[in-house]
Every structure is written in structure tokens, then in C-alpha cells.
Coordinates of C-alpha atoms and ligand atoms in Angstrom, one line a residue:
X350 CA 133.2 179.5 95.2
X351 CA 131.6 177.6 97.8
X352 CA 130.5 180.7 100.5
X353 CA 128.6 179.1 102.5
X354 CA 126.1 180.0 105.5
X355 CA 126.1 177.3 107.8
X356 CA 123.8 177.6 110.6
X357 CA 126.1 175.9 113.4
X358 CA 128.6 178.9 111.9
X359 CA 131.9 177.4 113.5
X360 CA 131.2 174.8 109.7
X361 CA 132.3 178.2 107.9
X362 CA 134.4 178.8 105.9
X363 CA 135.3 182.7 105.7
X364 CA 138.8 181.6 103.7
X365 CA 136.1 181.1 100.7
X366 CA 134.6 184.6 101.6
X367 CA 137.5 186.5 101.8
X368 CA 138.6 184.7 98.4
X369 CA 135.3 185.5 96.9
X370 CA 135.9 189.5 97.7
X371 CA 139.1 189.4 95.8
X372 CA 138.0 187.6 92.6
X373 CA 135.7 190.7 92.8
X374 CA 137.8 192.9 92.9
X375 CA 139.9 190.9 89.5
X376 CA 137.2 191.4 87.0
X377 CA 135.9 194.6 87.8
X378 CA 138.4 196.6 87.9
X379 CA 137.0 199.6 87.2
X380 CA 134.1 199.5 89.4
X381 CA 137.0 198.7 92.2
X382 CA 138.6 202.4 90.7
X383 CA 135.7 204.3 90.9
X384 CA 133.7 203.3 93.9
X385 CA 134.7 203.2 96.8
X386 CA 134.5 199.6 98.8
X387 CA 134.1 199.3 102.2
X388 CA 134.1 195.6 104.8
X389 CA 131.8 195.7 107.3
X390 CA 133.0 193.5 110.1
X391 CA 135.0 191.8 107.3
X392 CA 133.2 190.3 105.2
X393 CA 129.7 192.7 103.9
X394 CA 130.2 195.4 100.8
X395 CA 130.0 197.9 101.0
X396 CA 130.4 200.0 97.3
X397 CA 129.8 204.3 97.4
X398 CA 129.8 205.4 94.6
X399 CA 130.3 209.2 94.3
X400 CA 126.2 211.2 93.1
X401 CA 127.3 214.2 90.7
X402 CA 124.8 216.2 91.7
X403 CA 124.3 218.5 95.3
X404 CA 124.0 215.2 97.8
X405 CA 121.8 218.0 99.6
X406 CA 119.4 217.2 96.1
X407 CA 118.0 213.8 96.1
X408 CA 119.0 210.6 98.8
X409 CA 121.3 207.9 97.6
X410 CA 119.8 204.4 96.3
X411 CA 121.2 200.9 97.6
X412 CA 121.0 198.6 95.5
X413 CA 120.8 195.8 98.1
X414 CA 122.5 191.5 97.5
X415 CA 123.7 188.7 99.4
X416 CA 126.4 186.1 98.2
X417 CA 126.6 183.3 100.7
X418 CA 125.0 180.1 99.2
X419 CA 122.9 176.7 100.9
X420 CA 125.1 174.0 100.3
X421 CA 125.2 172.6 97.5
X422 CA 124.8 168.7 99.3
X423 CA 124.4 167.3 102.4
X424 CA 127.2 167.0 103.6
X425 CA 128.2 169.6 100.8
X426 CA 130.1 168.8 97.9
X427 CA 133.8 168.5 97.5
X428 CA 133.9 172.3 95.4
X429 CA 133.8 169.4 92.7
X430 CA 131.4 167.5 91.2
X431 CA 128.4 166.7 93.3
X432 CA 126.2 162.2 92.1
X433 CA 123.2 164.2 91.9
X434 CA 124.4 167.6 89.7
X435 CA 124.8 167.9 86.1
X436 CA 128.1 170.1 86.7
X437 CA 130.5 170.3 89.4
X438 CA 127.8 173.1 91.6
X439 CA 130.5 175.7 92.5
X440 CA 132.2 175.4 89.1
X441 CA 130.3 178.1 87.4
X442 CA 130.4 176.1 84.1
X443 CA 128.4 177.7 81.1
X444 CA 127.2 174.5 79.5
X445 CA 124.3 173.6 77.1
X446 CA 122.9 177.0 76.9
X447 CA 122.9 177.5 81.4
X448 CA 125.6 178.6 83.9
X449 CA 125.7 176.4 86.8
X450 CA 125.8 176.6 90.7
X451 CA 124.7 176.9 93.4
X452 CA 124.0 180.8 93.8
X453 CA 123.4 181.6 89.9
X454 CA 119.4 182.4 91.2
X455 CA 120.2 182.8 94.7
X456 CA 121.1 185.2 94.4
X457 CA 124.7 185.6 93.2
X458 CA 123.3 186.3 90.0
X459 CA 121.1 189.8 91.3
X460 CA 125.2 190.8 93.1
X461 CA 127.2 190.7 90.0
X462 CA 124.8 192.2 87.4
X463 CA 124.0 194.8 89.3
X464 CA 128.4 195.0 89.6
X465 CA 128.2 194.4 85.6
X466 CA 125.8 197.4 85.3
X467 CA 128.3 199.5 86.9
X468 CA 131.3 198.1 85.5
X469 CA 130.1 198.9 81.6
X470 CA 128.1 201.6 82.6
X471 CA 131.7 203.1 84.6
X472 CA 133.3 202.5 80.3
X473 CA 130.8 204.5 79.4
X474 CA 131.4 207.7 81.3
X475 CA 128.6 207.7 83.3
X476 CA 128.6 208.5 86.2
X477 CA 124.9 209.3 88.7
X478 CA 123.7 211.6 88.8
X479 CA 122.5 211.0 93.1
X480 CA 125.1 208.6 95.4
X481 CA 124.4 205.2 94.8
X482 CA 126.0 201.9 97.5
X483 CA 125.8 198.6 96.4
X484 CA 125.5 196.0 99.6
X485 CA 125.6 192.0 100.0
X486 CA 125.8 190.7 102.7
X487 CA 127.4 187.5 103.5
X488 CA 124.5 185.3 106.4
X489 CA 121.6 185.7 104.6
X490 CA 120.9 182.4 104.8
X491 CA 121.0 182.4 108.3
X492 CA 119.0 185.6 109.5
X493 CA 121.4 188.2 108.5
X494 CA 122.3 189.1 111.9
X495 CA 126.1 189.8 110.9
X496 CA 126.2 191.1 107.6
X497 CA 123.4 193.2 105.9
X498 CA 121.9 195.1 110.7
X499 CA 125.2 195.2 110.6
X500 CA 126.2 197.1 107.4
X501 CA 122.6 198.9 107.9
X502 CA 123.1 199.7 111.6
X503 CA 126.5 201.4 110.3
X504 CA 124.9 203.7 108.2
X505 CA 122.3 204.6 110.5
X506 CA 125.1 205.6 112.8
X507 CA 126.5 208.2 110.3
X508 CA 123.1 209.5 109.4
X509 CA 122.9 208.1 106.5
X510 CA 118.7 208.4 105.2
X511 CA 118.0 206.1 101.5
X512 CA 115.7 206.9 98.9
X513 CA 115.3 203.3 99.0
X514 CA 116.9 199.9 99.0
X515 CA 116.6 198.0 95.3
X516 CA 117.0 193.5 97.7
X517 CA 115.7 189.9 96.2
X518 CA 111.7 188.7 97.4
X519 CA 110.2 188.7 93.7
X520 CA 111.5 188.3 90.1
X521 CA 108.8 187.6 87.5
X522 CA 107.3 184.8 87.7
X523 CA 106.1 182.6 84.3
X524 CA 102.2 181.7 84.4
X525 CA 102.7 177.9 85.3
X526 CA 103.3 179.3 88.6
X527 CA 101.2 182.4 88.1
X528 CA 97.4 180.8 86.8
X529 CA 96.1 183.5 86.7
X530 CA 97.5 185.3 83.5
X531 CA 98.1 184.2 80.4
X532 CA 101.3 185.9 80.3
X533 CA 104.6 186.7 82.5
X534 CA 104.2 188.7 85.8
X535 CA 106.4 190.8 87.6
X536 CA 105.6 190.6 90.8
X537 CA 107.4 194.0 93.6
X538 CA 107.3 192.9 96.6
X539 CA 107.2 195.9 98.6
X540 CA 106.0 194.9 101.7
X541 CA 107.4 191.6 103.7
X542 CA 106.5 189.0 106.0
X543 CA 107.5 188.6 109.9
X544 CA 108.2 185.2 111.1
X545 CA 108.8 184.5 114.6
X546 CA 109.0 180.9 116.5
X547 CA 107.0 179.8 119.6
X548 CA 107.9 176.8 122.0
X549 CA 105.1 174.6 124.4
X550 CA 106.5 173.3 126.1
X551 CA 104.1 170.4 128.9
X552 CA 105.4 168.8 131.8
X553 CA 104.5 165.7 132.9
X554 CA 105.3 162.7 135.2
X555 CA 108.2 160.1 134.1
X556 CA 108.1 156.9 134.3
X557 CA 107.3 153.6 132.8
X558 CA 105.4 153.6 130.5
X559 CA 103.1 150.4 131.9
X560 CA 102.0 152.7 134.3
X561 CA 100.5 155.4 132.7
X562 CA 98.5 158.5 134.7
X563 CA 95.6 159.6 133.8
X564 CA 97.5 163.6 131.2
X565 CA 100.6 163.0 130.1
X566 CA 102.5 165.3 129.0
X567 CA 102.1 163.8 125.3
X568 CA 98.2 164.4 125.5
X569 CA 98.3 167.9 127.0
X570 CA 101.2 169.2 123.9
X571 CA 99.0 167.2 122.0
X572 CA 95.7 169.3 123.4
X573 CA 97.3 172.8 122.4
X574 CA 98.3 172.0 119.4
X575 CA 95.1 170.9 117.9
X576 CA 93.3 173.6 119.8
X577 CA 96.0 176.0 117.4
X578 CA 95.4 174.3 115.1
X579 CA 91.6 175.2 115.2
X580 CA 92.6 178.4 115.1
X581 CA 93.9 180.1 112.1
X582 CA 94.8 183.8 112.7
X583 CA 92.2 185.5 110.8
X584 CA 92.0 186.4 106.8
X585 CA 92.7 189.7 106.0
X586 CA 93.2 191.3 102.8
X587 CA 95.1 194.3 104.2
X588 CA 96.3 197.6 101.6
X589 CA 99.2 195.6 99.7
X590 CA 97.0 193.0 98.1
X591 CA 94.2 195.5 98.1
X592 CA 97.2 196.7 95.2
X593 CA 98.1 193.4 93.6
X594 CA 94.8 193.0 93.1
X595 CA 93.6 196.1 91.1
X596 CA 96.9 195.4 89.1
X597 CA 96.3 192.6 87.7
X598 CA 91.4 193.0 88.0
X599 CA 91.9 194.1 84.7
X600 CA 93.6 191.1 83.2
X601 CA 92.2 188.2 84.7
X602 CA 89.3 187.2 82.1
X603 CA 86.4 185.2 83.2
X604 CA 83.7 185.0 86.1
X605 CA 87.7 185.1 88.6
X606 CA 88.2 188.8 86.5
X607 CA 84.5 189.9 88.1
X608 CA 85.0 188.7 90.9
X609 CA 88.9 190.6 91.4
X610 CA 87.8 194.4 89.7
X611 CA 85.0 194.6 92.3
X612 CA 87.1 193.0 95.1
X613 CA 85.1 195.1 97.6
X614 CA 82.0 193.0 97.5
X615 CA 82.8 190.0 97.3
X616 CA 85.7 190.0 99.9
X617 CA 84.3 187.2 101.3
X618 CA 84.5 185.3 98.0
X619 CA 87.6 186.0 97.7
X620 CA 89.1 185.7 101.3
X621 CA 87.8 182.1 100.6
X622 CA 88.9 181.2 97.1
X623 CA 93.3 182.4 98.4
X624 CA 91.5 180.2 101.5
X625 CA 91.9 176.8 99.1
X626 CA 95.7 177.5 99.0
X627 CA 98.6 177.4 100.6
X628 CA 100.5 180.3 98.7
X629 CA 97.9 182.6 98.6
X630 CA 96.9 181.8 102.3
X631 CA 99.5 182.2 103.5
X632 CA 99.6 186.5 101.8
X633 CA 96.1 187.0 103.2
X634 CA 97.4 185.6 107.3
X635 CA 99.6 185.6 109.6
X636 CA 100.4 181.4 109.2
X637 CA 100.9 178.8 112.0
X638 CA 103.1 175.8 111.3
X639 CA 103.9 173.2 113.7
X640 CA 107.6 172.0 113.4
X641 CA 110.1 169.9 115.6
X642 CA 107.4 167.9 118.2
X643 CA 109.9 166.2 121.2
X644 CA 108.8 163.5 123.8
X645 CA 109.9 160.7 125.2
X646 CA 113.9 158.7 124.2
X647 CA 112.5 155.8 124.4
X648 CA 109.2 153.9 123.6
X649 CA 108.0 152.4 127.0
X650 CA 109.3 156.1 128.4
X651 CA 106.6 158.3 129.0
X652 CA 108.6 161.8 128.5
X653 CA 109.3 164.6 131.7
X654 CA 108.8 167.3 128.7
X655 CA 107.1 167.2 125.7
X656 CA 107.3 169.6 123.0
X657 CA 105.9 171.5 119.6
X658 CA 107.8 174.7 117.9
X659 CA 105.0 176.6 115.8
X660 CA 107.1 178.1 113.2
X661 CA 104.9 182.1 111.9
X662 CA 104.9 184.3 109.4
X663 CA 104.1 187.5 110.7
X664 CA 101.1 189.3 108.1
X665 CA 101.6 192.7 108.6
X666 CA 99.5 194.4 111.1
X667 CA 100.3 191.4 114.0
X668 CA 103.1 192.7 115.9
X669 CA 105.0 189.8 117.4
X670 CA 103.3 190.4 121.1
X671 CA 100.4 190.5 119.8
X672 CA 100.7 186.5 118.2
X673 CA 102.1 185.3 121.2
X674 CA 99.5 187.0 123.3
X675 CA 97.0 185.0 121.1
X676 CA 98.6 181.8 121.4
X677 CA 99.0 182.7 124.2
X678 CA 94.5 182.8 125.2
X679 CA 93.9 180.4 123.1
X680 CA 96.2 177.6 124.6
X681 CA 94.7 178.6 127.3
X682 CA 96.1 175.4 129.6
X683 CA 98.3 177.0 133.3
X684 CA 100.6 173.2 132.7
X685 CA 101.7 174.4 129.1
X686 CA 104.3 177.1 128.9
X687 CA 104.4 178.9 125.7
X688 CA 107.4 181.4 125.4
X689 CA 109.3 182.4 122.4
X690 CA 112.6 180.2 122.6
X691 CA 116.2 181.8 123.3
X692 CA 117.9 180.9 120.3
X693 CA 115.4 182.5 117.7
X694 CA 115.7 185.6 116.8
X695 CA 112.6 187.2 116.2
X696 CA 111.0 189.9 113.8
X697 CA 107.9 191.6 112.7
X698 CA 107.1 192.7 109.4
X699 CA 108.1 194.9 107.7
X700 CA 105.0 197.6 106.4
X701 CA 104.7 198.2 103.5
X702 CA 106.5 201.0 100.9
X703 CA 105.3 204.0 99.3
X704 CA 103.6 202.8 96.3
X705 CA 104.2 206.8 94.5
X706 CA 107.1 207.1 95.2
X707 CA 110.1 207.2 92.7
X708 CA 111.9 204.1 94.0
X709 CA 108.7 202.5 92.4
X710 CA 108.4 203.7 89.8
X711 CA 112.4 204.0 87.8
X712 CA 111.7 199.9 89.4
X713 CA 108.9 199.6 87.5
X714 CA 110.1 201.5 84.0
X715 CA 113.4 199.8 84.3
X716 CA 111.6 196.5 83.7
X717 CA 109.7 197.8 81.5
X718 CA 112.4 199.0 79.6
X719 CA 114.7 195.8 79.8
X720 CA 111.3 193.4 79.3
X721 CA 108.9 195.2 76.8
X722 CA 105.3 194.4 77.9
X723 CA 105.7 192.5 80.5
X724 CA 102.9 193.0 83.6
X725 CA 103.8 194.8 86.8
X726 CA 102.4 194.4 90.0
X727 CA 102.8 194.6 94.1
X728 CA 102.8 192.3 96.6
X729 CA 103.9 191.0 99.7
X730 CA 107.4 189.1 100.3
X731 CA 106.6 185.8 102.0
X732 CA 109.7 184.5 103.5
X733 CA 112.4 186.9 104.4
X734 CA 114.7 188.7 103.3
X735 CA 118.1 190.7 103.9
X736 CA 116.7 194.1 103.6
X737 CA 114.1 194.0 105.7
X738 CA 117.4 195.7 108.0
X739 CA 117.1 198.0 106.5
X740 CA 113.9 199.2 108.3
X741 CA 115.5 201.9 110.2
X742 CA 117.3 203.4 106.8
X743 CA 114.6 203.8 104.5
X744 CA 111.3 203.8 104.5
X745 CA 110.7 202.0 100.2
X746 CA 111.4 198.7 100.6
X747 CA 111.7 197.0 97.6
X748 CA 112.3 193.2 96.3
X749 CA 112.4 192.5 92.9
X750 CA 115.8 190.6 91.6
X751 CA 115.1 190.4 87.2
X752 CA 115.2 186.5 86.5
X753 CA 112.4 184.3 85.6
X754 CA 111.4 181.3 87.8
X755 CA 108.6 178.8 86.4
X756 CA 108.2 175.5 88.1
X757 CA 111.3 174.1 87.7
X758 CA 114.0 176.3 87.9
X759 CA 111.6 176.7 91.5
X760 CA 113.0 173.6 92.4
X761 CA 116.5 174.6 91.8
X762 CA 116.9 177.2 94.1
X763 CA 117.8 175.6 97.3
X764 CA 117.9 172.3 96.0
X765 CA 119.9 171.0 93.1
X766 CA 122.3 172.5 89.0
X767 CA 120.7 175.8 89.9
X768 CA 121.1 177.3 86.4
X769 CA 120.3 179.8 85.4
X770 CA 119.8 180.9 81.1
X771 CA 122.9 182.8 79.7
X772 CA 119.8 185.2 78.2
X773 CA 118.1 185.6 80.9
X774 CA 121.6 186.1 82.5
X775 CA 122.7 188.9 80.4
X776 CA 118.7 190.9 81.3
X777 CA 120.1 190.6 84.5
X778 CA 122.2 192.5 83.9
X779 CA 119.9 194.8 81.4
X780 CA 118.2 195.6 83.9
X781 CA 120.9 197.2 86.9
X782 CA 121.6 199.3 83.6
X783 CA 118.4 200.8 83.1
X784 CA 118.6 201.5 86.5
X785 CA 121.7 202.7 87.5
X786 CA 120.4 205.3 84.0
X787 CA 117.3 206.2 86.2
X788 CA 119.3 207.1 89.4
Ligands
LIG915 ZN1 118.4 184.6 98.7

């Protein structure tokens, strides 16, 4: 079902969202008989699975997934076949050993996996010791403001505090992506970078390009951009990264392993080598990417205004305020305006969750039970997830989906031919069963 989120919300067809909810009720009858379902803000799902022991004993846990997806094509394929997909993107076709469709990896698989696990457990007579919430937002792909944020606010208002939250964010990464180890690694996100846009605008004199003044708006803007790019945020190894390096160091062979095992002494070397790849670099600093350049609309007209957006991903330790301050200081030009655009919801990073908490232990144990012998490590999620909206109701937010990601299926997330191996999907269900069993 095309539960597609569009930035232009007028294009969203909410009847698909209602149909999806109807489908869930039909597909998981025991869940809907035994759990209490509330719809928050019309389309967000909030299930409550009452625990058997006194509620004071253990705080509830919350399993989170979003059921909206990005478009399957541009313009979106009309429910049917799209020329670029091998099977129609909203058919859920089971072919060639795969389940095909938008959301097969991001992130309907989680929700369906959680509900299927609950359905199987209920049918086997299971009931959880503590209360479990299962929540699903419907606008994660466009920021989560109407979905996850509203649900989290509702919980807060009811005075409900959660022991931990488990959302998407990291997965099992295969060695063709994570090359330091020979086998797959299950990364558990324990922190998340923040996000903000900064708009820089330079004013100039309008006029004909045949008689240009010495300083143009475009020139001033270019100078500001060069200054920003010349001054990257300083590299920092944050506590989450220290835990990550400590976890993988014993497994890494050769000189790299030696350096990682003595990361205190070799910190400068680690920073230097991390800076070489964009992915690793993003783990050790706040990043700034210049996007959306705008100037004159015609080749012979001087722009009255020239502007650019800097998309910034904030490492814990920096804040939206400190970032704005720094960019202003670096540009240091009174004729260039530096501001946070109105359209954008800036968000601070989510600080590290407790590695020693019961929640982390339960997740780690469930991974090991489902995928025997797999290596696990904590890490920082570089993109944003719905879970950030829950930081007022839980100190421990973890981000992990039990699917295997390699170079080739990574491209299908938000791309064409998104699909999951049937056997991998069964593992997703197993993982959530193993997890819920421990709650
Ligand atoms: Zn997602």
C-alpha cells in the first residue's frame, strides 16, 4: 500500500494510510484482540501490551517503527508496475526468494516484524512481564512532526516514562561495507547526530551584467562559502566513538588493530585516517554541506540577492546555537546574512544512551540469540530517526533493525527494487520474538 510521505503534504493520500491500518487489523487478529490500539493524530499507531507484573516493578519498553515510505518513483508509480522496478513497488510480491516493495527495508519490515512476533507469541500463550508499547509514526520521512513527535508528547503528558526505546537507525553491516572486520557486524545506535539548515544571503545591486559593480552578491556569497569550507568543524572522538573503537579493536588485524587498541596514544592518527572517507569523517565532526545555491534567473541580470543553504549534521557536544555562532564568526561579513530558515526544524543531537542499561543488554542478547556468533558494537547514527522525538520520555534510546545490509541492497533503500530476502525477514521476526521474550 502506497503510504507515501511527500514534503509537499498536499500530495499525501491519507486514504492509503487508513487502508494500511485496516490491513493490520485483519492480518494480526490476536494482536488487535489482546493489545489496546490508539490512533494518535489520526494515523500514528500506539499499541499498549499490558505487563503481568505490577507496573511499579519495571518501566515499560517501546518498540518503534515508521510505516510511511518515500515515493517509489518520480513521478510516483501508479500502484502498478513501474518501468524501473522488477516487480511493482507496492505489490509486496514474493518472488525469487525475496519480498519486493517500497518499505521492505525502510521501515515497514520492522513494524510487520514486531506485530508478527507479537501475534506468534500470543498464540503460544505468552504475556509480557512489563508493559510494552509498540508505536509507529506515519511521517518519519518528512521529519516526524505530526507522527512520532505527537505520540511522544502524548506519553509525556500522561506521565509515562520508558525504560528504553528501540527504533531503526543501524543494522547488521556486511564486510563489503564495513571492511575492518571479516564478518558482519551488528551496530547498535546509541546516539544520533542533530540537524539544521543555515541560510546565507548576500545582497547586491540589481542591474545589467554589461556594467557590473566591483562587488556582486554572487562574489560575496562565494567568499562566505569558501570561508566555511576552509574551516571544517574540529575532529572530536566522542564517548560513543571511544566505545565503538574499544569494541572492534580486539577483532581488527594488523597495524590498524594495533592503533585502535592504543587509541589514546594514536588519537591524532585515528582522526587523520577517519577524515579520509566521508562516512568515517561524519562520525568525528559536525559536518557542513553547501546545497541549494540561488542567484540570478537570467544570464545577463545581476542578482539582487544570492543565497545558499548549508546543511549541517551536528555531533553531540555541539548545539544548534553553537553551530550558528561559529558559522557567523567564520563568515565574519556584516553584509552577509546568516540565519536559520523558517521552513526548517532544527534539532539538537541526541546524546549517548547508557551502554550498561538493561535495554542495551536485552538488545545485545537478542541479537546474539538470533544471529549466533555475530559481532556487536555501539555507534552513532548519522541521519535522523523518529526516536529523537522521544528523548523527553526515555533516557535510553537505541537504534537497530535486524536486517543485513550490504553494498548492493543499501542502494535499494530510497532507490529502486527495494526488497528483503525471505529468510532475512524470518530472522527479523525471530529477533523481535527473542527480544519481547526478555521484556
Ligand atoms: Zn526509515
